[in-house]
Amino acid sequence: MRLIIAAVGRVKDGAERALLERYRDRFGELGKRLGLSPVIWHELAESRAATATKRCAEEGVGLLKLARDADAIIALDERGKAMTSQAFAGLLGKVRDNGAGTAAILVGGPDGLAPSVREAAHHMLSLGAMTLPHGLARIVLAEQLYRAATILAGHPYHRA
């Protein structure tokens, strides 16, 4: 199953970028063996519209354009369901095993996700009740993708 990760905003160079790359690389190799590849990461520019509503709408159009071929859309949103790492791994495995050729995981920008993205999503997940900067949210997502892959592979990385 091909994975599309699309997020609004750019992760800054330096420590944030290095940590994101670390987990992306770790997931990449393991994901191939588990049928979770290729993984395509997209960074969309933040909208410059005057209002949060317009910014979300413009960013939503871009996110949905990248996810247009996805059989399953997972949106990260504060209103989404909080999951354990085990449950997230199970969700990815289920989507893959149910025959999805492509799954998209969408991450909004500072103003959140457009209603159109939330409506298009097959699954809405929350990374937790606290607000995270979008760069940090992307790092957490990358680590959780790697962790999910280790869970599916029976690797000892996840010890909960």
PDB file of N, CA and C in Angstrom, residues 42-111:
ATOM      1  N   HIS A  42       4.789  15.136   1.505  1.00  0.00           N
ATOM      2  CA  HIS A  42       4.557  16.441   0.877  1.00  0.00           C
ATOM      3  C   HIS A  42       4.477  17.520   1.950  1.00  0.00           C
ATOM      4  N   GLU A  43       5.098  18.650   1.676  1.00  0.00           N
ATOM      5  CA  GLU A  43       4.948  19.838   2.514  1.00  0.00           C
ATOM      6  C   GLU A  43       4.260  20.908   1.664  1.00  0.00           C
ATOM      7  N   LEU A  44       3.094  21.340   2.111  1.00  0.00           N
ATOM      8  CA  LEU A  44       2.354  22.383   1.407  1.00  0.00           C
ATOM      9  C   LEU A  44       2.635  23.728   2.055  1.00  0.00           C
ATOM     10  N   ALA A  45       2.738  24.742   1.254  1.00  0.00           N
ATOM     11  CA  ALA A  45       2.936  26.094   1.787  1.00  0.00           C
ATOM     12  C   ALA A  45       1.691  26.531   2.547  1.00  0.00           C
ATOM     13  N   GLU A  46       1.915  27.246   3.636  1.00  0.00           N
ATOM     14  CA  GLU A  46       0.784  27.807   4.378  1.00  0.00           C
ATOM     15  C   GLU A  46       0.123  28.877   3.526  1.00  0.00           C
ATOM     16  N   SER A  47      -1.196  28.934   3.596  1.00  0.00           N
ATOM     17  CA  SER A  47      -1.946  29.951   2.874  1.00  0.00           C
ATOM     18  C   SER A  47      -1.646  31.337   3.456  1.00  0.00           C
ATOM     19  N   ARG A  48      -1.702  32.331   2.625  1.00  0.00           N
ATOM     20  CA  ARG A  48      -1.517  33.724   3.053  1.00  0.00           C
ATOM     21  C   ARG A  48      -2.843  34.486   3.093  1.00  0.00           C
ATOM     22  N   ALA A  49      -3.962  33.780   3.011  1.00  0.00           N
ATOM     23  CA  ALA A  49      -5.281  34.419   3.032  1.00  0.00           C
ATOM     24  C   ALA A  49      -5.462  35.213   4.321  1.00  0.00           C
ATOM     25  N   ALA A  50      -6.369  36.181   4.265  1.00  0.00           N
ATOM     26  CA  ALA A  50      -6.550  37.134   5.368  1.00  0.00           C
ATOM     27  C   ALA A  50      -7.198  36.533   6.614  1.00  0.00           C
ATOM     28  N   THR A  51      -8.035  35.519   6.455  1.00  0.00           N
ATOM     29  CA  THR A  51      -8.734  34.950   7.615  1.00  0.00           C
ATOM     30  C   THR A  51      -8.392  33.470   7.786  1.00  0.00           C
ATOM     31  N   ALA A  52      -8.566  32.999   9.012  1.00  0.00           N
ATOM     32  CA  ALA A  52      -8.296  31.588   9.307  1.00  0.00           C
ATOM     33  C   ALA A  52      -9.196  30.682   8.482  1.00  0.00           C
ATOM     34  N   THR A  53     -10.452  31.063   8.319  1.00  0.00           N
ATOM     35  CA  THR A  53     -11.387  30.253   7.536  1.00  0.00           C
ATOM     36  C   THR A  53     -10.919  30.113   6.095  1.00  0.00           C
ATOM     37  N   LYS A  54     -10.498  31.215   5.513  1.00  0.00           N
ATOM     38  CA  LYS A  54     -10.019  31.174   4.123  1.00  0.00           C
ATOM     39  C   LYS A  54      -8.697  30.409   4.016  1.00  0.00           C
ATOM     40  N   ARG A  55      -7.828  30.585   5.012  1.00  0.00           N
ATOM     41  CA  ARG A  55      -6.561  29.842   5.002  1.00  0.00           C
ATOM     42  C   ARG A  55      -6.823  28.338   5.057  1.00  0.00           C
ATOM     43  N   CYS A  56      -7.681  27.924   5.969  1.00  0.00           N
ATOM     44  CA  CYS A  56      -8.017  26.501   6.085  1.00  0.00           C
ATOM     45  C   CYS A  56      -8.608  25.970   4.784  1.00  0.00           C
ATOM     46  N   ALA A  57      -9.510  26.744   4.187  1.00  0.00           N
ATOM     47  CA  ALA A  57     -10.145  26.306   2.940  1.00  0.00           C
ATOM     48  C   ALA A  57      -9.115  26.130   1.831  1.00  0.00           C
ATOM     49  N   GLU A  58      -8.215  27.089   1.669  1.00  0.00           N
ATOM     50  CA  GLU A  58      -7.184  26.993   0.633  1.00  0.00           C
ATOM     51  C   GLU A  58      -6.255  25.814   0.892  1.00  0.00           C
ATOM     52  N   GLU A  59      -5.831  25.662   2.143  1.00  0.00           N
ATOM     53  CA  GLU A  59      -4.950  24.549   2.485  1.00  0.00           C
ATOM     54  C   GLU A  59      -5.667  23.215   2.302  1.00  0.00           C
ATOM     55  N   GLY A  60      -6.957  23.179   2.625  1.00  0.00           N
ATOM     56  CA  GLY A  60      -7.748  21.969   2.455  1.00  0.00           C
ATOM     57  C   GLY A  60      -7.815  21.519   1.005  1.00  0.00           C
ATOM     58  N   VAL A  61      -7.951  22.479   0.100  1.00  0.00           N
ATOM     59  CA  VAL A  61      -7.962  22.154  -1.330  1.00  0.00           C
ATOM     60  C   VAL A  61      -6.650  21.469  -1.711  1.00  0.00           C
ATOM     61  N   GLY A  62      -5.545  22.013  -1.241  1.00  0.00           N
ATOM     62  CA  GLY A  62      -4.237  21.421  -1.543  1.00  0.00           C
ATOM     63  C   GLY A  62      -4.070  20.037  -0.953  1.00  0.00           C
ATOM     64  N   LEU A  63      -4.495  19.851   0.292  1.00  0.00           N
ATOM     65  CA  LEU A  63      -4.393  18.537   0.932  1.00  0.00           C
ATOM     66  C   LEU A  63      -5.244  17.500   0.195  1.00  0.00           C
ATOM     67  N   LEU A  64      -6.469  17.876  -0.134  1.00  0.00           N
ATOM     68  CA  LEU A  64      -7.355  16.927  -0.810  1.00  0.00           C
ATOM     69  C   LEU A  64      -6.884  16.625  -2.233  1.00  0.00           C
ATOM     70  N   LYS A  65      -6.249  17.576  -2.875  1.00  0.00           N
ATOM     71  CA  LYS A  65      -5.691  17.323  -4.206  1.00  0.00           C
ATOM     72  C   LYS A  65      -4.614  16.241  -4.122  1.00  0.00           C
ATOM     73  N   LEU A  66      -3.766  16.323  -3.104  1.00  0.00           N
ATOM     74  CA  LEU A  66      -2.714  15.313  -2.936  1.00  0.00           C
ATOM     75  C   LEU A  66      -3.283  13.946  -2.556  1.00  0.00           C
ATOM     76  N   ALA A  67      -4.447  13.951  -1.908  1.00  0.00           N
ATOM     77  CA  ALA A  67      -5.068  12.703  -1.451  1.00  0.00           C
ATOM     78  C   ALA A  67      -6.122  12.181  -2.425  1.00  0.00           C
ATOM     79  N   ARG A  68      -6.239  12.792  -3.590  1.00  0.00           N
ATOM     80  CA  ARG A  68      -7.348  12.466  -4.500  1.00  0.00           C
ATOM     81  C   ARG A  68      -7.378  11.000  -4.937  1.00  0.00           C
ATOM     82  N   ASP A  69      -6.246  10.344  -5.009  1.00  0.00           N
ATOM     83  CA  ASP A  69      -6.209   8.943  -5.434  1.00  0.00           C
ATOM     84  C   ASP A  69      -6.212   7.962  -4.260  1.00  0.00           C
ATOM     85  N   ALA A  70      -6.348   8.466  -3.060  1.00  0.00           N
ATOM     86  CA  ALA A  70      -6.276   7.605  -1.878  1.00  0.00           C
ATOM     87  C   ALA A  70      -7.580   6.827  -1.677  1.00  0.00           C
ATOM     88  N   ASP A  71      -7.424   5.564  -1.350  1.00  0.00           N
ATOM     89  CA  ASP A  71      -8.567   4.723  -1.008  1.00  0.00           C
ATOM     90  C   ASP A  71      -8.995   4.949   0.440  1.00  0.00           C
ATOM     91  N   ALA A  72      -8.068   5.422   1.260  1.00  0.00           N
ATOM     92  CA  ALA A  72      -8.351   5.713   2.669  1.00  0.00           C
ATOM     93  C   ALA A  72      -7.657   7.011   3.045  1.00  0.00           C
ATOM     94  N   ILE A  73      -8.393   7.889   3.711  1.00  0.00           N
ATOM     95  CA  ILE A  73      -7.835   9.158   4.172  1.00  0.00           C
ATOM     96  C   ILE A  73      -7.909   9.188   5.687  1.00  0.00           C
ATOM     97  N   ILE A  74      -6.752   9.433   6.294  1.00  0.00           N
ATOM     98  CA  ILE A  74      -6.649   9.579   7.743  1.00  0.00           C
ATOM     99  C   ILE A  74      -6.256  11.018   8.009  1.00  0.00           C
ATOM    100  N   ALA A  75      -7.084  11.743   8.736  1.00  0.00           N
ATOM    101  CA  ALA A  75      -6.806  13.144   9.040  1.00  0.00           C
ATOM    102  C   ALA A  75      -6.410  13.277  10.503  1.00  0.00           C
ATOM    103  N   LEU A  76      -5.366  14.043  10.754  1.00  0.00           N
ATOM    104  CA  LEU A  76      -4.981  14.347  12.129  1.00  0.00           C
ATOM    105  C   LEU A  76      -5.674  15.643  12.518  1.00  0.00           C
ATOM    106  N   ASP A  77      -6.465  15.558  13.578  1.00  0.00           N
ATOM    107  CA  ASP A  77      -7.280  16.696  13.988  1.00  0.00           C
ATOM    108  C   ASP A  77      -7.519  16.614  15.486  1.00  0.00           C
ATOM    109  N   GLU A  78      -7.556  17.763  16.131  1.00  0.00           N
ATOM    110  CA  GLU A  78      -7.757  17.774  17.583  1.00  0.00           C
ATOM    111  C   GLU A  78      -9.088  17.145  17.989  1.00  0.00           C
ATOM    112  N   ARG A  79     -10.065  17.118  17.081  1.00  0.00           N
ATOM    113  CA  ARG A  79     -11.366  16.508  17.371  1.00  0.00           C
ATOM    114  C   ARG A  79     -11.385  15.013  17.077  1.00  0.00           C
ATOM    115  N   GLY A  80     -10.268  14.492  16.585  1.00  0.00           N
ATOM    116  CA  GLY A  80     -10.188  13.082  16.210  1.00  0.00           C
ATOM    117  C   GLY A  80     -10.087  12.174  17.416  1.00  0.00           C
ATOM    118  N   LYS A  81     -10.068  10.893  17.122  1.00  0.00           N
ATOM    119  CA  LYS A  81      -9.996   9.867  18.153  1.00  0.00           C
ATOM    120  C   LYS A  81      -8.547   9.679  18.598  1.00  0.00           C
ATOM    121  N   ALA A  82      -8.333   9.685  19.897  1.00  0.00           N
ATOM    122  CA  ALA A  82      -7.010   9.375  20.437  1.00  0.00           C
ATOM    123  C   ALA A  82      -6.849   7.863  20.411  1.00  0.00           C
ATOM    124  N   MET A  83      -5.697   7.405  19.935  1.00  0.00           N
ATOM    125  CA  MET A  83      -5.443   5.968  19.832  1.00  0.00           C
ATOM    126  C   MET A  83      -4.136   5.627  20.509  1.00  0.00           C
ATOM    127  N   THR A  84      -4.052   4.407  20.978  1.00  0.00           N
ATOM    128  CA  THR A  84      -2.773   3.900  21.447  1.00  0.00           C
ATOM    129  C   THR A  84      -1.923   3.592  20.210  1.00  0.00           C
ATOM    130  N   SER A  85      -0.646   3.409  20.418  1.00  0.00           N
ATOM    131  CA  SER A  85       0.235   3.031  19.322  1.00  0.00           C
ATOM    132  C   SER A  85      -0.178   1.681  18.746  1.00  0.00           C
ATOM    133  N   GLN A  86      -0.593   0.761  19.601  1.00  0.00           N
ATOM    134  CA  GLN A  86      -1.055  -0.552  19.152  1.00  0.00           C
ATOM    135  C   GLN A  86      -2.279  -0.407  18.247  1.00  0.00           C
ATOM    136  N   ALA A  87      -3.218   0.439  18.654  1.00  0.00           N
ATOM    137  CA  ALA A  87      -4.438   0.635  17.864  1.00  0.00           C
ATOM    138  C   ALA A  87      -4.116   1.304  16.524  1.00  0.00           C
ATOM    139  N   PHE A  88      -3.186   2.248  16.523  1.00  0.00           N
ATOM    140  CA  PHE A  88      -2.781   2.907  15.280  1.00  0.00           C
ATOM    141  C   PHE A  88      -2.140   1.884  14.337  1.00  0.00           C
ATOM    142  N   ALA A  89      -1.284   1.037  14.869  1.00  0.00           N
ATOM    143  CA  ALA A  89      -0.678  -0.023  14.052  1.00  0.00           C
ATOM    144  C   ALA A  89      -1.775  -0.924  13.482  1.00  0.00           C
ATOM    145  N   GLY A  90      -2.744  -1.255  14.307  1.00  0.00           N
ATOM    146  CA  GLY A  90      -3.851  -2.082  13.856  1.00  0.00           C
ATOM    147  C   GLY A  90      -4.642  -1.420  12.743  1.00  0.00           C
ATOM    148  N   LEU A  91      -4.858  -0.117  12.862  1.00  0.00           N
ATOM    149  CA  LEU A  91      -5.579   0.619  11.826  1.00  0.00           C
ATOM    150  C   LEU A  91      -4.815   0.583  10.506  1.00  0.00           C
ATOM    151  N   LEU A  92      -3.511   0.861  10.554  1.00  0.00           N
ATOM    152  CA  LEU A  92      -2.713   0.815   9.326  1.00  0.00           C
ATOM    153  C   LEU A  92      -2.734  -0.578   8.707  1.00  0.00           C
ATOM    154  N   GLY A  93      -2.579  -1.586   9.538  1.00  0.00           N
ATOM    155  CA  GLY A  93      -2.618  -2.953   9.043  1.00  0.00           C
ATOM    156  C   GLY A  93      -3.966  -3.307   8.433  1.00  0.00           C
ATOM    157  N   LYS A  94      -5.038  -2.856   9.064  1.00  0.00           N
ATOM    158  CA  LYS A  94      -6.388  -3.132   8.568  1.00  0.00           C
ATOM    159  C   LYS A  94      -6.625  -2.448   7.226  1.00  0.00           C
ATOM    160  N   VAL A  95      -6.226  -1.187   7.122  1.00  0.00           N
ATOM    161  CA  VAL A  95      -6.398  -0.458   5.860  1.00  0.00           C
ATOM    162  C   VAL A  95      -5.622  -1.172   4.754  1.00  0.00           C
ATOM    163  N   ARG A  96      -4.383  -1.548   5.051  1.00  0.00           N
ATOM    164  CA  ARG A  96      -3.553  -2.279   4.077  1.00  0.00           C
ATOM    165  C   ARG A  96      -4.193  -3.611   3.705  1.00  0.00           C
ATOM    166  N   ASP A  97      -4.604  -4.379   4.714  1.00  0.00           N
ATOM    167  CA  ASP A  97      -5.125  -5.718   4.482  1.00  0.00           C
ATOM    168  C   ASP A  97      -6.498  -5.723   3.818  1.00  0.00           C
ATOM    169  N   ASN A  98      -7.223  -4.622   3.928  1.00  0.00           N
ATOM    170  CA  ASN A  98      -8.531  -4.513   3.269  1.00  0.00           C
ATOM    171  C   ASN A  98      -8.399  -4.110   1.806  1.00  0.00           C
ATOM    172  N   GLY A  99      -7.168  -4.032   1.310  1.00  0.00           N
ATOM    173  CA  GLY A  99      -6.957  -3.821  -0.115  1.00  0.00           C
ATOM    174  C   GLY A  99      -6.765  -2.396  -0.570  1.00  0.00           C
ATOM    175  N   ALA A 100      -6.558  -1.475   0.339  1.00  0.00           N
ATOM    176  CA  ALA A 100      -6.310  -0.093  -0.091  1.00  0.00           C
ATOM    177  C   ALA A 100      -4.990  -0.042  -0.852  1.00  0.00           C
ATOM    178  N   GLY A 101      -5.029   0.517  -2.039  1.00  0.00           N
ATOM    179  CA  GLY A 101      -3.808   0.693  -2.812  1.00  0.00           C
ATOM    180  C   GLY A 101      -3.009   1.885  -2.327  1.00  0.00           C
ATOM    181  N   THR A 102      -3.734   2.884  -1.851  1.00  0.00           N
ATOM    182  CA  THR A 102      -3.105   4.109  -1.360  1.00  0.00           C
ATOM    183  C   THR A 102      -3.861   4.619  -0.144  1.00  0.00           C
ATOM    184  N   ALA A 103      -3.115   5.028   0.865  1.00  0.00           N
ATOM    185  CA  ALA A 103      -3.695   5.686   2.031  1.00  0.00           C
ATOM    186  C   ALA A 103      -2.998   7.029   2.188  1.00  0.00           C
ATOM    187  N   ALA A 104      -3.760   8.040   2.558  1.00  0.00           N
ATOM    188  CA  ALA A 104      -3.207   9.376   2.774  1.00  0.00           C
ATOM    189  C   ALA A 104      -3.409   9.774   4.230  1.00  0.00           C
ATOM    190  N   ILE A 105      -2.366  10.337   4.811  1.00  0.00           N
ATOM    191  CA  ILE A 105      -2.457  10.901   6.158  1.00  0.00           C
ATOM    192  C   ILE A 105      -2.258  12.400   6.003  1.00  0.00           C
ATOM    193  N   LEU A 106      -3.245  13.183   6.444  1.00  0.00           N
ATOM    194  CA  LEU A 106      -3.251  14.625   6.226  1.00  0.00           C
ATOM    195  C   LEU A 106      -3.097  15.374   7.537  1.00  0.00           C
ATOM    196  N   VAL A 107      -2.200  16.366   7.521  1.00  0.00           N
ATOM    197  CA  VAL A 107      -1.902  17.176   8.704  1.00  0.00           C
ATOM    198  C   VAL A 107      -2.135  18.631   8.348  1.00  0.00           C
ATOM    199  N   GLY A 108      -2.990  19.294   9.103  1.00  0.00           N
ATOM    200  CA  GLY A 108      -3.290  20.699   8.841  1.00  0.00           C
ATOM    201  C   GLY A 108      -2.198  21.621   9.344  1.00  0.00           C
ATOM    202  N   GLY A 109      -2.397  22.892   9.073  1.00  0.00           N
ATOM    203  CA  GLY A 109      -1.457  23.913   9.503  1.00  0.00           C
ATOM    204  C   GLY A 109      -1.869  24.527  10.824  1.00  0.00           C
ATOM    205  N   PRO A 110      -1.345  25.702  11.133  1.00  0.00           N
ATOM    206  CA  PRO A 110      -1.618  26.359  12.417  1.00  0.00           C
ATOM    207  C   PRO A 110      -3.096  26.625  12.684  1.00  0.00           C
ATOM    208  N   ASP A 111      -3.898  26.766  11.637  1.00  0.00           N
ATOM    209  CA  ASP A 111      -5.326  27.037  11.818  1.00  0.00           C
ATOM    210  C   ASP A 111      -6.178  25.776  11.812  1.00  0.00           C
TER     211      ASP A 111
END
